[in-house]
Short mmCIF file of C-alpha atoms and ligand atoms in Angstrom, two decimals:
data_model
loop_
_atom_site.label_atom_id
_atom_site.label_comp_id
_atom_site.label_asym_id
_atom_site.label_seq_id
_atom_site.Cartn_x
_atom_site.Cartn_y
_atom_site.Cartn_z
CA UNK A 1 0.00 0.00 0.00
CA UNK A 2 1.48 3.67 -0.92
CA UNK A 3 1.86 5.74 2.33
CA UNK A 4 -0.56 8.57 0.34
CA UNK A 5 -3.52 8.01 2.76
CA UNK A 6 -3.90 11.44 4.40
CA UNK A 7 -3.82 11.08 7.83
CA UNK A 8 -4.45 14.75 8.25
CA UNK A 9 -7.89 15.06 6.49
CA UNK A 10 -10.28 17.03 8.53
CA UNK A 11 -13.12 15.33 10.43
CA UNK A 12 -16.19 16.76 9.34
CA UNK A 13 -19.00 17.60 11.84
CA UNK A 14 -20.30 14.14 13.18
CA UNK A 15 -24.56 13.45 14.07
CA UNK A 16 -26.18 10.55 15.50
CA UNK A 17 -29.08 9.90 13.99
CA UNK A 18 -31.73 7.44 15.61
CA UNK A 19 -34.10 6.27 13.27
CA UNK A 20 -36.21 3.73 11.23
CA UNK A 21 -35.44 1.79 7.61
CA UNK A 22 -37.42 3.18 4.78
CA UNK A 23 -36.11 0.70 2.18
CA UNK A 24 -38.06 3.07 -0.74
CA UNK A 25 -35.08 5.63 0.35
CA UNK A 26 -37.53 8.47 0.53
CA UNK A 27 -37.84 8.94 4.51
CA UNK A 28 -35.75 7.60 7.46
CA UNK A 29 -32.42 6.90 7.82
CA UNK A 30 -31.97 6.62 4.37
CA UNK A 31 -32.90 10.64 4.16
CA UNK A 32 -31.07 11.62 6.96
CA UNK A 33 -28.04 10.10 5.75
CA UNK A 34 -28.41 11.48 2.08
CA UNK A 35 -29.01 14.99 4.09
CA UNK A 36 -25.83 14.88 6.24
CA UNK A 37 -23.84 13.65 3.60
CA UNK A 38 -24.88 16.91 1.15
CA UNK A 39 -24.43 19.32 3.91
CA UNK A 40 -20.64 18.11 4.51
CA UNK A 41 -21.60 15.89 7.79
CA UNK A 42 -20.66 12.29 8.92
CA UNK A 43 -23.85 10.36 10.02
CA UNK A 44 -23.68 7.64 12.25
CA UNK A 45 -27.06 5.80 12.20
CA UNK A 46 -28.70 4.21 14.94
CA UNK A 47 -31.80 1.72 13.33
CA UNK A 48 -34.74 1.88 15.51
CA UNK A 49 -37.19 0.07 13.24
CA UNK A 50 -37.44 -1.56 9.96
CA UNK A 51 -40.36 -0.37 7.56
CA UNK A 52 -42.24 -2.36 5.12
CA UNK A 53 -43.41 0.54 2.55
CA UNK A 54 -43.07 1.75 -0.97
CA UNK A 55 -43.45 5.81 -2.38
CA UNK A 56 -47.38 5.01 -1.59
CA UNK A 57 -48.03 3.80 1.39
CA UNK A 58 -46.73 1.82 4.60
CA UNK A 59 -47.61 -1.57 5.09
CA UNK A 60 -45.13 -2.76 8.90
CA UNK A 61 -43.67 -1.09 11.40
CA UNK A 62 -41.21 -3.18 13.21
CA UNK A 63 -39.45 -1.55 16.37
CA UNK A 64 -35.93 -3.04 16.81
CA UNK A 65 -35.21 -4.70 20.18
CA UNK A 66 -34.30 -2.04 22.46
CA UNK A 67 -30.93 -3.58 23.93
CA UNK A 68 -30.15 -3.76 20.24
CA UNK A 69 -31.08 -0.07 19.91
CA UNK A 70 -28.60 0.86 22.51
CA UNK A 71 -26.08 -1.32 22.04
CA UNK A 72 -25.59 0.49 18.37
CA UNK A 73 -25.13 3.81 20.16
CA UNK A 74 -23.12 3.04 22.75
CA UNK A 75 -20.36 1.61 20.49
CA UNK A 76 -19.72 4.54 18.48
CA UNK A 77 -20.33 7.08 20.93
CA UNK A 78 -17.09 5.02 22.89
CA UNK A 79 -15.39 5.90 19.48
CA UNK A 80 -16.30 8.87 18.62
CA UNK A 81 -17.00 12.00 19.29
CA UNK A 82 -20.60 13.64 18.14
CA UNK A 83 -21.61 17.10 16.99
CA UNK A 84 -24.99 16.94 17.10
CA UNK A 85 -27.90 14.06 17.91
CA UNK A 86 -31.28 13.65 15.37
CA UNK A 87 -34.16 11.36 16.11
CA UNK A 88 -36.65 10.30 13.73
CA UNK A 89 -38.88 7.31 14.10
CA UNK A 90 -38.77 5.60 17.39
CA UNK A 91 -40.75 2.38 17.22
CA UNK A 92 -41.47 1.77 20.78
CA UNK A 93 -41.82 2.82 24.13
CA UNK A 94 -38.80 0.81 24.88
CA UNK A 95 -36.70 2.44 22.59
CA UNK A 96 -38.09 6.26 23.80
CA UNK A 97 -36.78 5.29 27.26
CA UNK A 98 -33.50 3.80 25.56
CA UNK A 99 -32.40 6.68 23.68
CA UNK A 100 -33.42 9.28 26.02
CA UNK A 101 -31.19 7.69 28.63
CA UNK A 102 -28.63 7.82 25.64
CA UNK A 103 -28.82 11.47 25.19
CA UNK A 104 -29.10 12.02 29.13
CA UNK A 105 -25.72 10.78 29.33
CA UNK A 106 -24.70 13.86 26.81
CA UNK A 107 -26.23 16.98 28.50
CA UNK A 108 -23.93 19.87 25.91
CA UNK A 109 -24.47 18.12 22.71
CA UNK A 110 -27.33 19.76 21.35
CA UNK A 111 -30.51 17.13 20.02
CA UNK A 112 -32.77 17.48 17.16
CA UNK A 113 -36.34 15.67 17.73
CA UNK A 114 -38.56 15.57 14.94
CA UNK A 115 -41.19 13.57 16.46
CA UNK A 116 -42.44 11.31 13.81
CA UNK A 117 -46.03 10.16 14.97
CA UNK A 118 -47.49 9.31 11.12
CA UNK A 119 -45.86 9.09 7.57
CA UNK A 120 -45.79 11.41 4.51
CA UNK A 121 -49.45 10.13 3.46
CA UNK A 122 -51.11 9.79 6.67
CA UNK A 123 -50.68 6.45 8.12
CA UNK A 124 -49.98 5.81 11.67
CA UNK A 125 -46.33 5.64 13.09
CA UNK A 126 -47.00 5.86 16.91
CA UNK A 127 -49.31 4.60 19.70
CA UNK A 128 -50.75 6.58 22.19
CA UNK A 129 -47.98 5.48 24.54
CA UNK A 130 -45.01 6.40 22.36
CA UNK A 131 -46.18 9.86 22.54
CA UNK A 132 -46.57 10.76 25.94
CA UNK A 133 -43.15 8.80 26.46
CA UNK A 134 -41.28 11.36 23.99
CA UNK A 135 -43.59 13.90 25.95
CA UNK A 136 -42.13 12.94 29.27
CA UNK A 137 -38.74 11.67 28.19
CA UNK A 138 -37.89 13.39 25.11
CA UNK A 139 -39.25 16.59 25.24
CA UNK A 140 -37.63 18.42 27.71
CA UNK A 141 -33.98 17.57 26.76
CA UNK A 142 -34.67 18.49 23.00
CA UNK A 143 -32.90 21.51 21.45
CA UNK A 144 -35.13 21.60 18.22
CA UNK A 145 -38.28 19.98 18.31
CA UNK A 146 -39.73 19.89 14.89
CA UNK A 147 -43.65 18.54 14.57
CA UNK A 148 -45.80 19.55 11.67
CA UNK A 149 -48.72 21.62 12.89
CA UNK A 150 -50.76 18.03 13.12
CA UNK A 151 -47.81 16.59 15.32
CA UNK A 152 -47.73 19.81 17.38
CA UNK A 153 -51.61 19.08 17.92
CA UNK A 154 -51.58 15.83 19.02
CA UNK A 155 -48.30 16.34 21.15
CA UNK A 156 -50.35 18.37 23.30
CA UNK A 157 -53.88 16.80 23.16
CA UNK A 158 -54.29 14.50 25.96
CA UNK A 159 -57.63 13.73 24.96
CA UNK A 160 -58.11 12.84 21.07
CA UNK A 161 -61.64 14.83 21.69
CA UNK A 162 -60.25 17.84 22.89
CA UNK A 163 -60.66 21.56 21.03
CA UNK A 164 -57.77 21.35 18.80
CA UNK A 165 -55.61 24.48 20.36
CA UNK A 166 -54.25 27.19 18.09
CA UNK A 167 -50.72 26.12 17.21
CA UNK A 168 -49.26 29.33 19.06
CA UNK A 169 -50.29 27.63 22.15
CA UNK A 170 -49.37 24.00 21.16
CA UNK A 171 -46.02 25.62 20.77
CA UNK A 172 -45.90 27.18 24.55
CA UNK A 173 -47.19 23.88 25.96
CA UNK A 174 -44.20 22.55 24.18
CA UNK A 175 -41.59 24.81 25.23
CA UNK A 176 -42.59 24.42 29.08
CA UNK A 177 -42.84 20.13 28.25
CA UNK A 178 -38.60 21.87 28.07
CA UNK A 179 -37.81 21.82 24.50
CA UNK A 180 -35.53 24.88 24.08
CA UNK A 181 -37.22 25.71 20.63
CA UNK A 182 -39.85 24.10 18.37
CA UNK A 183 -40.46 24.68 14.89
CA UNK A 184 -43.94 24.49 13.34
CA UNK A 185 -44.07 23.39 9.87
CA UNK A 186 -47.36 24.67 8.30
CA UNK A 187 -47.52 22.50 5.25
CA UNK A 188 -50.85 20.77 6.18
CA UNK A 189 -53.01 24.02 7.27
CA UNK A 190 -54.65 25.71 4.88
CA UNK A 191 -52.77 28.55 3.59
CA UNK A 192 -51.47 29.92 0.16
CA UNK A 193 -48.12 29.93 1.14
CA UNK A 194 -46.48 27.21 3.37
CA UNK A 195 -45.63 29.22 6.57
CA UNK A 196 -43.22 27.69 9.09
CA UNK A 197 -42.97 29.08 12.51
CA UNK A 198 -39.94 28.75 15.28
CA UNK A 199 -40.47 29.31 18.68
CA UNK A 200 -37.92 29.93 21.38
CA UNK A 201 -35.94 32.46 23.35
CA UNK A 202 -36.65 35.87 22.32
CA UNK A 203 -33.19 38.15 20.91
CA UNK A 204 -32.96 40.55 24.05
CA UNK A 205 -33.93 43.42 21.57
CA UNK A 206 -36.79 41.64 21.56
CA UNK A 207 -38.10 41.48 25.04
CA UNK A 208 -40.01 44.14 26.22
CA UNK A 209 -38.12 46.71 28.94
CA UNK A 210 -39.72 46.01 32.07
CA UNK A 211 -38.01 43.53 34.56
CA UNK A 212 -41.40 41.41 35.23
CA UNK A 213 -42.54 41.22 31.41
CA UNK A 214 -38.58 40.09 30.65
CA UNK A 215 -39.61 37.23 32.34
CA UNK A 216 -42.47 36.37 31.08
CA UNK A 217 -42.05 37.31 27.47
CA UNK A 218 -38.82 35.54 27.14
CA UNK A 219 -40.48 32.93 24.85
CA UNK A 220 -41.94 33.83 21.71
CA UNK A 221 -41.85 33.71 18.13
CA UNK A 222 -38.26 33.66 17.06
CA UNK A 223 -38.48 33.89 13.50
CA UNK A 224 -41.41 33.24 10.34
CA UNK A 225 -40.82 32.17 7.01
CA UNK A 226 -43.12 31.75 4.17
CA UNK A 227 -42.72 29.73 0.86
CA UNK A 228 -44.01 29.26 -2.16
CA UNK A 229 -46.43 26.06 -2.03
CA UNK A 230 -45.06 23.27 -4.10
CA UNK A 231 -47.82 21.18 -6.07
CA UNK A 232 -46.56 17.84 -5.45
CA UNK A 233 -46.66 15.24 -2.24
CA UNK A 234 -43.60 14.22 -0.97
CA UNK A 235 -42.29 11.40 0.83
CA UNK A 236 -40.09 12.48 2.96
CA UNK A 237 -39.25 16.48 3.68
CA UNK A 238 -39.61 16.08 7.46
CA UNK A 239 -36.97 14.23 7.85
CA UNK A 240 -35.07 16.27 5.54
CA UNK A 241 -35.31 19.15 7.23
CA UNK A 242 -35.04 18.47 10.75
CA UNK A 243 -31.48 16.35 9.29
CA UNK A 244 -30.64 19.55 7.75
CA UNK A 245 -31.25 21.96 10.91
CA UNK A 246 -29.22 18.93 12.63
CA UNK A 247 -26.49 19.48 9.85
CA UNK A 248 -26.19 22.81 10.47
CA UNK A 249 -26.01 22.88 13.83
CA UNK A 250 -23.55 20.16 14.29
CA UNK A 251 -21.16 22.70 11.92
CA UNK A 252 -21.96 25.47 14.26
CA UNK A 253 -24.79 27.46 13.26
CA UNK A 254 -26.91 29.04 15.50
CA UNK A 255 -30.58 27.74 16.06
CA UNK A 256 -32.34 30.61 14.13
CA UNK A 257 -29.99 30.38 11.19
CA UNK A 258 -29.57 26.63 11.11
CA UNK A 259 -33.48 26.97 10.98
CA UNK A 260 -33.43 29.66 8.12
CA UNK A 261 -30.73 27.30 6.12
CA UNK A 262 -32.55 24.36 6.34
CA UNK A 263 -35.52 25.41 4.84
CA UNK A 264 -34.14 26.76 1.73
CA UNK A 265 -31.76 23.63 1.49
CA UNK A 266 -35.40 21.45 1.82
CA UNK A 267 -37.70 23.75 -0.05
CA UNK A 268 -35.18 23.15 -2.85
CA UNK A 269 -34.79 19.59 -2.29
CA UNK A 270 -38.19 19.21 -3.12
CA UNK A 271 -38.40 21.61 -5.79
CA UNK A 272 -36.29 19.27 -7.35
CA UNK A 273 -37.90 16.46 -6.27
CA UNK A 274 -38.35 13.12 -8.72
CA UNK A 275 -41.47 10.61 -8.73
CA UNK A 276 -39.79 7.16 -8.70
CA UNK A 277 -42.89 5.11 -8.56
CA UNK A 278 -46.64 5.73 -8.53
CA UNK A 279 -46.94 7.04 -4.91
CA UNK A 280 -45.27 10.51 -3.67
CA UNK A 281 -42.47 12.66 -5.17
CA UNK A 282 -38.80 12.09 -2.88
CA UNK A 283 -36.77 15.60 -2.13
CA UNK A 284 -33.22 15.05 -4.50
CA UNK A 285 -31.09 16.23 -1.42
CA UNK A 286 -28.19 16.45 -4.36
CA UNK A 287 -30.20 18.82 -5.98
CA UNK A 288 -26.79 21.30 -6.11
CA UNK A 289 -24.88 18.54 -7.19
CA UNK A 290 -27.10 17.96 -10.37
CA UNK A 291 -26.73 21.57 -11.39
CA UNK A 292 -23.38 21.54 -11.17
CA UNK A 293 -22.89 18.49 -13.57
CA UNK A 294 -25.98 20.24 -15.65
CA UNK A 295 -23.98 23.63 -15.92
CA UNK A 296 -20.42 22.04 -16.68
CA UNK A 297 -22.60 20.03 -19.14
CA UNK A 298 -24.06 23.23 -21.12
CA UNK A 299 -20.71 25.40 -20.49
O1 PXL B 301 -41.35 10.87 7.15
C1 PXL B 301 -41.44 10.23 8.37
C2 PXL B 301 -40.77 8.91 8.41
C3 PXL B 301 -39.69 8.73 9.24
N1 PXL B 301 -39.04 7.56 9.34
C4 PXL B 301 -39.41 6.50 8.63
C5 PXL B 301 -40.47 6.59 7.77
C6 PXL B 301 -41.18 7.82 7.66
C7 PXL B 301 -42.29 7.93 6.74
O2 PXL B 301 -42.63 7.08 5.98
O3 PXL B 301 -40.81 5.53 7.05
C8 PXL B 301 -38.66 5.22 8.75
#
């Protein structure tokens, strides 16, 4: 072998991602890894479940055996050392109390939940159970939480009858659960543009000047962006972006621009999105790649 290996090569930023199989390579791990991988990160990836599904629909959910779940972890995290953590799909309650124990273990690395509860299309991806585990477990040592507005709304209904609360409240019932912020994606209310909303701690500009409202306007909205409505479905743009804002944070960014970045990296990753099969469109996370060959192609 010639001595040419480069022992000096940086490491790039490293995240942990926990997360389910989606062997149609529009959702789960394989998104997350696809996402890392374009935004210059190492993933290390942590199978919580395997999936039975195509671009159409999802057909089995099987959790993995939590001592498997940690075991995985644990060995890498002995090796090496992690920028950021991501969790997608969970599988069980087992595995929520697995992985938060995990994380607990890791109090300054900063986590990014996107609490996966039902896929692209609708079907179901957690019980009941599952949710007020990641409620109780989860919750309050996530850094980014990122639920659609559906996900937001049943993270905070205890009762499946109750008044569906406005999602400004959803999102203050899930910053006190202890998430530091949450983001709101909007793409499933009913709105001409798609409107995503992060909540958090307020710039100090921000909060008003008297000592007593300091306090208790601290929380807020931290930033609003809209964008243009794409026509298609797609399988997969949660886990995109919340991989994304994990990307970005893991190299350093803060929360509200790691936020801003990884909606314009997804919105464009689903611009460009393809229709493999005869279900939903998948997000080409080497959508900048593609231009690049396309413009040394036409140059
Ligand atoms: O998009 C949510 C999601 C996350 N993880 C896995 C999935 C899905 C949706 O299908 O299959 C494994």
């Amino acid at each position: 072998m010639s001595s040419s290996s480069n022992l000096a090569a940086p490491i790039p930023p490293i995240v942990l991602v926990f997360a389910g199989s989606d062997p149609s390579g529009g959702a789960g791990i394989q998104a997350d890894l696809l996402t890392l991988a374009s935004l210059g990160c190492h993933g290390l990836s942590v199978i919580t479940a395997l999936t039975v599904q195509d671009t159409e629909r999802v057909s089995a959910v099987d959790p993995i055996d939590a001592a498997w779940v940690e075991d995985q972890a644990r060995q890498v995290l002995e090796d090496m050392r992690v920028d950021a953590f991501k969790i997608g799909l969970i599988g069980s309650v087992e595995n929520v109390s697995t992985i938060a124990e995990i994380i607990s273990d890791y109090p300054d690395i900063p986590l990014i939940l996107d609490p996966v509860l039902a896929a692209g299309n609708g079907d179901e991806m957690a019980t009941r159970d599952i949710i007020e585990a990641i409620r109780e477990l989860l919750i309050p040592q996530t850094t980014v939480l990122t639920p659609n507005s559906l996900e937001a709304r049943r993270l905070v209904a205890r009762d499946i009858d109750e008044e569906l609360p406005p999602l400004e409240s959803c999102a203050e019932t899930l910053l006190m659960l202890g998430a530091e912020y949450v983001l709101i994606t909007g793409t499933h209310e009913n709105s001409h543009q798609v409107v995503n909303n992060l909540y958090g701690p307020l710039p100090d500009r921000q909060i008003a000047d008297d000592a007593d409202s300091a306090i208790a306007h601290a929380v807020g909205l931290v930033r609003s962006d809209a964008w243009t409505r794409l026509s298609g479905s797609y399988h997969g743009s949660g886990c995109t972006l919340a991989s994304a804002i994990a990307a970005l944070v893991a190299n350093g960014e803060s929360v509200p621009e790691a936020v801003r970045a990884a909606q314009e990296y997804t919105w464009n990753a689903l611009k460009a999105g393809f229709r493999p099969g005869m279900g939903q469109f998948i997000p080409d996370r080497f959508f900048w790649a593609r231009q690049i060959a396309e413009d040394e192609g036409d140059a």
